[in-house]
Each structure stands twice: as structure tokens, then as C-alpha cells.
Amino acid sequence: MELVYKEKLKEDIEEGLKGQNKVNFDELFPDKRLENLQETELRQCQLILLRILKIVAYVCEKNSLTYWIDAGTLLGAVRHEGFIPWDDDIDIAMPREDYEKFLKIAKDELPEDLYIQNLDNTEFAGNTWTQIKDRKSKIVLSEDAKYHQGLYIDIFPMDSYSNNFFKRNFVEKIHKLSYIKVQAINAPLKKPFLKGMNLPKNIIKILLKIIFFIFAIFDYNKIYEMNIKSKNKRIEKMKENPKTNYGYGTEVLNWDVVFNKEDILPITEKMKFEDSEFMVPRNTDAILRGLYGDYMQIPKVDKQVYHNLSLKSVLTKEEEEELNRGFYY
């Protein structure tokens, strides 16, 4: 498969097909979910995610876009040569410029069984970056979700932050940190309230509401709207910074770690992940230590938590229709 991949990729680049014709991904990366029914539900879902990653990586390489596997996926590659055994998503990252180029071509280049979700096409996307979602499977993260619930891979934009300590930590990050605090305090409790990981998360939210009750008077939706409205302006400002470091995009509210450019770029090597190889940062140790500390230490069983409430790798026709209703371009 790797040889076929390389030959097809070389052929597409040489023929200058960038954005002109779709690759037949059914032949290059066939959907084998019905052949994997003997696997656990989680493993079946991981193999679906792996196919999405292969397709996205192919499109990036075909169009000379820089990407790398990131976060838990990078950790899985280093520590397990594949998925972290209990992981149920995939993370990749791109420099802002490549991320924007990818979004311009993705609709035309990705197969129709994948859905591109972000705040540009989904008002209640559930997050502020892009996810590529499978239209034939389902992952439930919240009982009252208003976004597409197909299995997904995360694509994070990476911005350059200022070299000035004050500007980077007290201006550029203030949007993220202040929003995260208000989000945590004002976010509604997860339903069902007492099921699985919802219980400890809801307890934490209740404690935050009590301790920081003054902040709770702020309207969560208003602050969210303000943050989104200022997003493009902040992105353009970040582009003015010298390219000496990279951190998760100004609209990526969860993480605020910043890495030296030399630890990431230029991307020149691939690393084994499951049955394939994907681009990785130049200094994987520095990246993983920045994110996780002692990353080779496997967490205790009670810390090996899933993102989901439930998973389903194969849907009925009716379930597919319900999943995709309202989510068409």
C-alpha cells in the first residue's frame, strides 16, 4: 500500500492535478470498516480515523502543504507506534498559512464521505478549529450536541507568537485565558449528569461556579460571540510576528504552550504510525515534553480516559441520514 501511495502521489504531482481532479480514494484508501467487525468497537473506530488521516496527509503532500501529527497522535507514534490504546481521535497541526490553503482546497479534494466542520460552516461547531468528520460513523461527546457527530480528526492551525514576553503573555494570550475561565464557569453541566466522566466534570464545574461566582454573571454566549468576531483580526495581527516560535492558533482556546520554531520546522522526516508513516516535528522530544512532561510514563488505568460517551463504527442507512441531516455544503 505504501508503494502504491508513493507512486500515485508522484503521478498526481507530476501531472499537476492540484485542485483540478479528485483522486479516487475508494481505490487508494478503501473503506474497510465492514471487514473489521471482528475488532473491538474502539479499534474499528481507530481504523476509520486512520483512513481519514491517510487521505488528509495525501492531500497535503500532493499540494505541498506542511502538516505534522501532533499531541496524542504524536505521543502514540513515539510510545506505541500507533494509537494510544484508549485514544479515539487523531490530531494534526499546520502552520497558519498552510492551514488556510488546506481549507480552500479541502472541499474539492476530499471525498464526499468526509465532512469539513469549523465555525465557517457550523454555528455550534463545539470547538474553534477544523475537524474532518466521517459521515458513516458516530461518536457521542455530549447528549445535546448541535454539531456533526461523525468520528473525526482535529486539524490545529499554528500561529507565531511575539518574541516580546509581555505582548505574548499579557496581550496575545489574554483572549484565550480569559475566555477559558469564563467558559469553564458558565458552561452548562453535561448530560446525563451522573454518567461516566460527566460526573467528575460536572462536580468541577459546580465548584468553579461557587468559587468564582462573580465571573459567572458574565454571559457565556456573549463572550463566545465577541471572541469569534475578533478572531480574524487577531489572526492577521499574529501573522505580523517573526516566525521564531509556534503555538496553537489564537482561536484554539485549549492550549497555550509555545514551541521554538527549530523544534518543529522544517518538517523533513516521517514516523511510523500504525501501518503507515506520517510527518513529524523535528524535535519530537521537545514537543511532547512541552505538552505532557514525562510522556513515556504510561498513565494509571483510572487516568486512561476516553473522550466519548459512546462510539459506533457502522451505521444503518437511517442512522446515516440522521447523522448528516443539515450538514451538507
mmCIF file of N, CA and C in Angstrom, residues 145-219:
data_model
loop_
_atom_site.group_PDB
_atom_site.id
_atom_site.type_symbol
_atom_site.label_atom_id
_atom_site.label_comp_id
_atom_site.label_asym_id
_atom_site.label_seq_id
_atom_site.Cartn_x
_atom_site.Cartn_y
_atom_site.Cartn_z
ATOM 1 N N ALA A 145 -25.465 17.713 21.699
ATOM 2 C CA ALA A 145 -24.609 18.277 20.661
ATOM 3 C C ALA A 145 -25.423 18.785 19.478
ATOM 4 N N LYS A 146 -25.014 19.949 18.938
ATOM 5 C CA LYS A 146 -25.667 20.526 17.767
ATOM 6 C C LYS A 146 -24.776 20.463 16.530
ATOM 7 N N TYR A 147 -23.633 19.802 16.673
ATOM 8 C CA TYR A 147 -22.693 19.700 15.569
ATOM 9 C C TYR A 147 -22.732 18.282 14.987
ATOM 10 N N HIS A 148 -22.046 18.092 13.862
ATOM 11 C CA HIS A 148 -21.948 16.775 13.243
ATOM 12 C C HIS A 148 -21.199 15.840 14.187
ATOM 13 N N GLN A 149 -21.704 14.626 14.364
ATOM 14 C CA GLN A 149 -21.143 13.718 15.361
ATOM 15 C C GLN A 149 -20.418 12.512 14.754
ATOM 16 N N GLY A 150 -19.881 12.690 13.540
ATOM 17 C CA GLY A 150 -19.080 11.620 12.970
ATOM 18 C C GLY A 150 -17.717 11.542 13.628
ATOM 19 N N LEU A 151 -17.087 10.381 13.568
ATOM 20 C CA LEU A 151 -15.705 10.257 14.027
ATOM 21 C C LEU A 151 -14.850 11.300 13.310
ATOM 22 N N TYR A 152 -13.839 11.831 13.981
ATOM 23 C CA TYR A 152 -13.144 12.991 13.427
ATOM 24 C C TYR A 152 -11.654 12.983 13.714
ATOM 25 N N ILE A 153 -10.925 13.746 12.878
ATOM 26 C CA ILE A 153 -9.555 14.115 13.214
ATOM 27 C C ILE A 153 -9.524 15.633 13.375
ATOM 28 N N ASP A 154 -8.743 16.091 14.345
ATOM 29 C CA ASP A 154 -8.577 17.520 14.599
ATOM 30 C C ASP A 154 -7.449 18.074 13.745
ATOM 31 N N ILE A 155 -7.654 19.264 13.183
ATOM 32 C CA ILE A 155 -6.586 19.979 12.473
ATOM 33 C C ILE A 155 -6.403 21.328 13.155
ATOM 34 N N PHE A 156 -5.248 21.509 13.781
ATOM 35 C CA PHE A 156 -4.975 22.730 14.519
ATOM 36 C C PHE A 156 -4.116 23.693 13.708
ATOM 37 N N PRO A 157 -4.537 24.954 13.580
ATOM 38 C CA PRO A 157 -3.651 25.959 12.991
ATOM 39 C C PRO A 157 -2.602 26.361 14.023
ATOM 40 N N MET A 158 -1.405 26.646 13.556
ATOM 41 C CA MET A 158 -0.329 27.078 14.451
ATOM 42 C C MET A 158 0.105 28.486 14.058
ATOM 43 N N ASP A 159 0.076 29.395 15.034
ATOM 44 C CA ASP A 159 0.464 30.784 14.813
ATOM 45 C C ASP A 159 1.832 31.064 15.411
ATOM 46 N N SER A 160 2.482 32.103 14.899
ATOM 47 C CA SER A 160 3.719 32.601 15.500
ATOM 48 C C SER A 160 3.356 33.655 16.539
ATOM 49 N N TYR A 161 3.866 33.458 17.749
ATOM 50 C CA TYR A 161 3.609 34.405 18.831
ATOM 51 C C TYR A 161 4.773 35.384 18.945
ATOM 52 N N SER A 162 4.504 36.513 19.550
ATOM 53 C CA SER A 162 5.512 37.570 19.668
ATOM 54 C C SER A 162 6.718 37.106 20.471
ATOM 55 N N ASN A 163 7.895 37.642 20.139
ATOM 56 C CA ASN A 163 9.096 37.386 20.934
ATOM 57 C C ASN A 163 9.118 38.218 22.199
ATOM 58 N N ASN A 164 8.279 39.259 22.225
ATOM 59 C CA ASN A 164 8.199 40.115 23.397
ATOM 60 C C ASN A 164 7.394 39.405 24.485
ATOM 61 N N PHE A 165 8.027 39.206 25.638
ATOM 62 C CA PHE A 165 7.394 38.433 26.714
ATOM 63 C C PHE A 165 6.061 39.032 27.141
ATOM 64 N N PHE A 166 6.039 40.354 27.319
ATOM 65 C CA PHE A 166 4.805 40.999 27.781
ATOM 66 C C PHE A 166 3.704 40.852 26.741
ATOM 67 N N LYS A 167 4.016 41.116 25.475
ATOM 68 C CA LYS A 167 2.996 41.031 24.433
ATOM 69 C C LYS A 167 2.469 39.602 24.277
ATOM 70 N N ARG A 168 3.396 38.632 24.331
ATOM 71 C CA ARG A 168 2.990 37.243 24.134
ATOM 72 C C ARG A 168 2.114 36.744 25.299
ATOM 73 N N ASN A 169 2.503 37.085 26.520
ATOM 74 C CA ASN A 169 1.820 36.527 27.691
ATOM 75 C C ASN A 169 0.682 37.374 28.231
ATOM 76 N N PHE A 170 0.667 38.661 27.942
ATOM 77 C CA PHE A 170 -0.369 39.519 28.518
ATOM 78 C C PHE A 170 -1.270 40.173 27.480
ATOM 79 N N VAL A 171 -0.938 40.002 26.209
ATOM 80 C CA VAL A 171 -1.800 40.545 25.159
ATOM 81 C C VAL A 171 -2.330 39.417 24.287
ATOM 82 N N GLU A 172 -1.396 38.656 23.671
ATOM 83 C CA GLU A 172 -1.819 37.628 22.722
ATOM 84 C C GLU A 172 -2.546 36.465 23.386
ATOM 85 N N LYS A 173 -2.162 36.156 24.633
ATOM 86 C CA LYS A 173 -2.793 35.020 25.303
ATOM 87 C C LYS A 173 -4.018 35.404 26.134
ATOM 88 N N ILE A 174 -4.236 36.702 26.331
ATOM 89 C CA ILE A 174 -5.313 37.125 27.220
ATOM 90 C C ILE A 174 -6.675 36.690 26.710
ATOM 91 N N HIS A 175 -6.844 36.686 25.382
ATOM 92 C CA HIS A 175 -8.118 36.252 24.801
ATOM 93 C C HIS A 175 -8.400 34.798 25.159
ATOM 94 N N LYS A 176 -7.362 33.985 25.028
ATOM 95 C CA LYS A 176 -7.542 32.569 25.337
ATOM 96 C C LYS A 176 -7.847 32.348 26.813
ATOM 97 N N LEU A 177 -6.994 32.864 27.664
ATOM 98 C CA LEU A 177 -7.094 32.551 29.086
ATOM 99 C C LEU A 177 -8.364 33.090 29.718
ATOM 100 N N SER A 178 -8.722 34.320 29.377
ATOM 101 C CA SER A 178 -9.940 34.885 29.953
ATOM 102 C C SER A 178 -11.170 34.141 29.459
ATOM 103 N N TYR A 179 -11.139 33.753 28.191
ATOM 104 C CA TYR A 179 -12.286 33.045 27.633
ATOM 105 C C TYR A 179 -12.424 31.662 28.252
ATOM 106 N N ILE A 180 -11.282 30.981 28.439
ATOM 107 C CA ILE A 180 -11.333 29.643 29.016
ATOM 108 C C ILE A 180 -11.939 29.683 30.417
ATOM 109 N N LYS A 181 -11.549 30.691 31.215
ATOM 110 C CA LYS A 181 -12.078 30.779 32.577
ATOM 111 C C LYS A 181 -13.583 30.974 32.563
ATOM 112 N N VAL A 182 -14.058 31.898 31.741
ATOM 113 C CA VAL A 182 -15.496 32.152 31.684
ATOM 114 C C VAL A 182 -16.219 30.943 31.091
ATOM 115 N N GLN A 183 -15.598 30.294 30.119
ATOM 116 C CA GLN A 183 -16.201 29.114 29.515
ATOM 117 C C GLN A 183 -16.377 28.016 30.549
ATOM 118 N N ALA A 184 -15.348 27.780 31.351
ATOM 119 C CA ALA A 184 -15.422 26.725 32.360
ATOM 120 C C ALA A 184 -16.485 27.013 33.410
ATOM 121 N N ILE A 185 -16.620 28.287 33.785
ATOM 122 C CA ILE A 185 -17.565 28.653 34.834
ATOM 123 C C ILE A 185 -18.995 28.642 34.324
ATOM 124 N N ASN A 186 -19.185 29.138 33.134
ATOM 125 C CA ASN A 186 -20.544 29.309 32.619
ATOM 126 C C ASN A 186 -21.042 28.165 31.746
ATOM 127 N N ALA A 187 -20.153 27.243 31.374
ATOM 128 C CA ALA A 187 -20.588 26.136 30.529
ATOM 129 C C ALA A 187 -21.655 25.317 31.241
ATOM 130 N N PRO A 188 -22.695 24.898 30.530
ATOM 131 C CA PRO A 188 -23.747 24.101 31.152
ATOM 132 C C PRO A 188 -23.226 22.741 31.590
ATOM 133 N N LEU A 189 -23.875 22.147 32.564
ATOM 134 C CA LEU A 189 -23.496 20.811 33.021
ATOM 135 C C LEU A 189 -23.793 19.799 31.919
ATOM 136 N N LYS A 190 -22.910 18.800 31.821
ATOM 137 C CA LYS A 190 -23.072 17.785 30.785
ATOM 138 C C LYS A 190 -24.159 16.788 31.154
ATOM 139 N N LYS A 191 -24.913 16.373 30.134
ATOM 140 C CA LYS A 191 -25.944 15.359 30.330
ATOM 141 C C LYS A 191 -25.505 14.047 29.681
ATOM 142 N N PRO A 192 -25.921 12.912 30.268
ATOM 143 C CA PRO A 192 -26.581 12.744 31.571
ATOM 144 C C PRO A 192 -25.636 13.098 32.710
ATOM 145 N N PHE A 193 -26.154 13.750 33.745
ATOM 146 C CA PHE A 193 -25.336 14.372 34.775
ATOM 147 C C PHE A 193 -24.425 13.405 35.538
ATOM 148 N N LEU A 194 -24.866 12.169 35.714
ATOM 149 C CA LEU A 194 -24.139 11.242 36.587
ATOM 150 C C LEU A 194 -23.429 10.132 35.830
ATOM 151 N N LYS A 195 -23.412 10.182 34.497
ATOM 152 C CA LYS A 195 -22.868 9.080 33.706
ATOM 153 C C LYS A 195 -21.399 9.272 33.383
ATOM 154 N N GLY A 196 -20.615 8.221 33.606
ATOM 155 C CA GLY A 196 -19.211 8.196 33.195
ATOM 156 C C GLY A 196 -18.412 9.387 33.691
ATOM 157 N N MET A 197 -17.649 9.982 32.764
ATOM 158 C CA MET A 197 -16.800 11.117 33.114
ATOM 159 C C MET A 197 -17.596 12.399 33.298
ATOM 160 N N ASN A 198 -18.883 12.384 32.985
ATOM 161 C CA ASN A 198 -19.705 13.583 33.185
ATOM 162 C C ASN A 198 -19.770 13.964 34.651
ATOM 163 N N LEU A 199 -19.813 12.967 35.533
ATOM 164 C CA LEU A 199 -19.957 13.253 36.964
ATOM 165 C C LEU A 199 -18.802 14.088 37.513
ATOM 166 N N PRO A 200 -17.533 13.650 37.393
ATOM 167 C CA PRO A 200 -16.444 14.485 37.920
ATOM 168 C C PRO A 200 -16.346 15.840 37.238
ATOM 169 N N LYS A 201 -16.631 15.880 35.895
ATOM 170 C CA LYS A 201 -16.574 17.160 35.187
ATOM 171 C C LYS A 201 -17.645 18.111 35.710
ATOM 172 N N ASN A 202 -18.825 17.596 35.967
ATOM 173 C CA ASN A 202 -19.906 18.441 36.482
ATOM 174 C C ASN A 202 -19.610 18.921 37.894
ATOM 175 N N ILE A 203 -18.976 18.080 38.704
ATOM 176 C CA ILE A 203 -18.602 18.487 40.068
ATOM 177 C C ILE A 203 -17.618 19.647 40.015
ATOM 178 N N ILE A 204 -16.637 19.539 39.101
ATOM 179 C CA ILE A 204 -15.654 20.619 38.954
ATOM 180 C C ILE A 204 -16.331 21.910 38.522
ATOM 181 N N LYS A 205 -17.251 21.806 37.568
ATOM 182 C CA LYS A 205 -17.966 22.993 37.101
ATOM 183 C C LYS A 205 -18.760 23.642 38.218
ATOM 184 N N ILE A 206 -19.409 22.842 39.035
ATOM 185 C CA ILE A 206 -20.192 23.376 40.157
ATOM 186 C C ILE A 206 -19.285 24.096 41.145
ATOM 187 N N LEU A 207 -18.124 23.484 41.426
ATOM 188 C CA LEU A 207 -17.170 24.116 42.349
ATOM 189 C C LEU A 207 -16.663 25.441 41.780
ATOM 190 N N LEU A 208 -16.381 25.471 40.482
ATOM 191 C CA LEU A 208 -15.934 26.710 39.855
ATOM 192 C C LEU A 208 -17.000 27.787 39.933
ATOM 193 N N LYS A 209 -18.238 27.399 39.718
ATOM 194 C CA LYS A 209 -19.331 28.365 39.791
ATOM 195 C C LYS A 209 -19.448 28.958 41.190
ATOM 196 N N ILE A 210 -19.199 28.123 42.199
ATOM 197 C CA ILE A 210 -19.290 28.597 43.589
ATOM 198 C C ILE A 210 -18.115 29.498 43.931
ATOM 199 N N ILE A 211 -16.895 29.031 43.582
ATOM 200 C CA ILE A 211 -15.688 29.775 43.961
ATOM 201 C C ILE A 211 -15.574 31.095 43.203
ATOM 202 N N PHE A 212 -15.880 31.059 41.912
ATOM 203 C CA PHE A 212 -15.741 32.256 41.082
ATOM 204 C C PHE A 212 -17.108 32.779 40.657
ATOM 205 N N PHE A 213 -18.020 32.850 41.623
ATOM 206 C CA PHE A 213 -19.401 33.196 41.285
ATOM 207 C C PHE A 213 -19.515 34.565 40.626
ATOM 208 N N ILE A 214 -18.578 35.489 40.917
ATOM 209 C CA ILE A 214 -18.652 36.830 40.318
ATOM 210 C C ILE A 214 -18.497 36.728 38.796
ATOM 211 N N PHE A 215 -17.552 35.864 38.363
ATOM 212 C CA PHE A 215 -17.346 35.704 36.919
ATOM 213 C C PHE A 215 -18.562 35.075 36.246
ATOM 214 N N ALA A 216 -19.320 34.330 37.015
ATOM 215 C CA ALA A 216 -20.456 33.615 36.443
ATOM 216 C C ALA A 216 -21.575 34.545 35.991
ATOM 217 N N ILE A 217 -21.493 35.827 36.367
ATOM 218 C CA ILE A 217 -22.528 36.770 35.929
ATOM 219 C C ILE A 217 -22.344 37.129 34.458
ATOM 220 N N PHE A 218 -21.133 36.864 33.920
ATOM 221 C CA PHE A 218 -20.902 37.174 32.518
ATOM 222 C C PHE A 218 -21.642 36.182 31.637
ATOM 223 N N ASP A 219 -22.147 36.653 30.551
ATOM 224 C CA ASP A 219 -22.916 35.832 29.626
ATOM 225 C C ASP A 219 -21.961 35.025 28.748
#
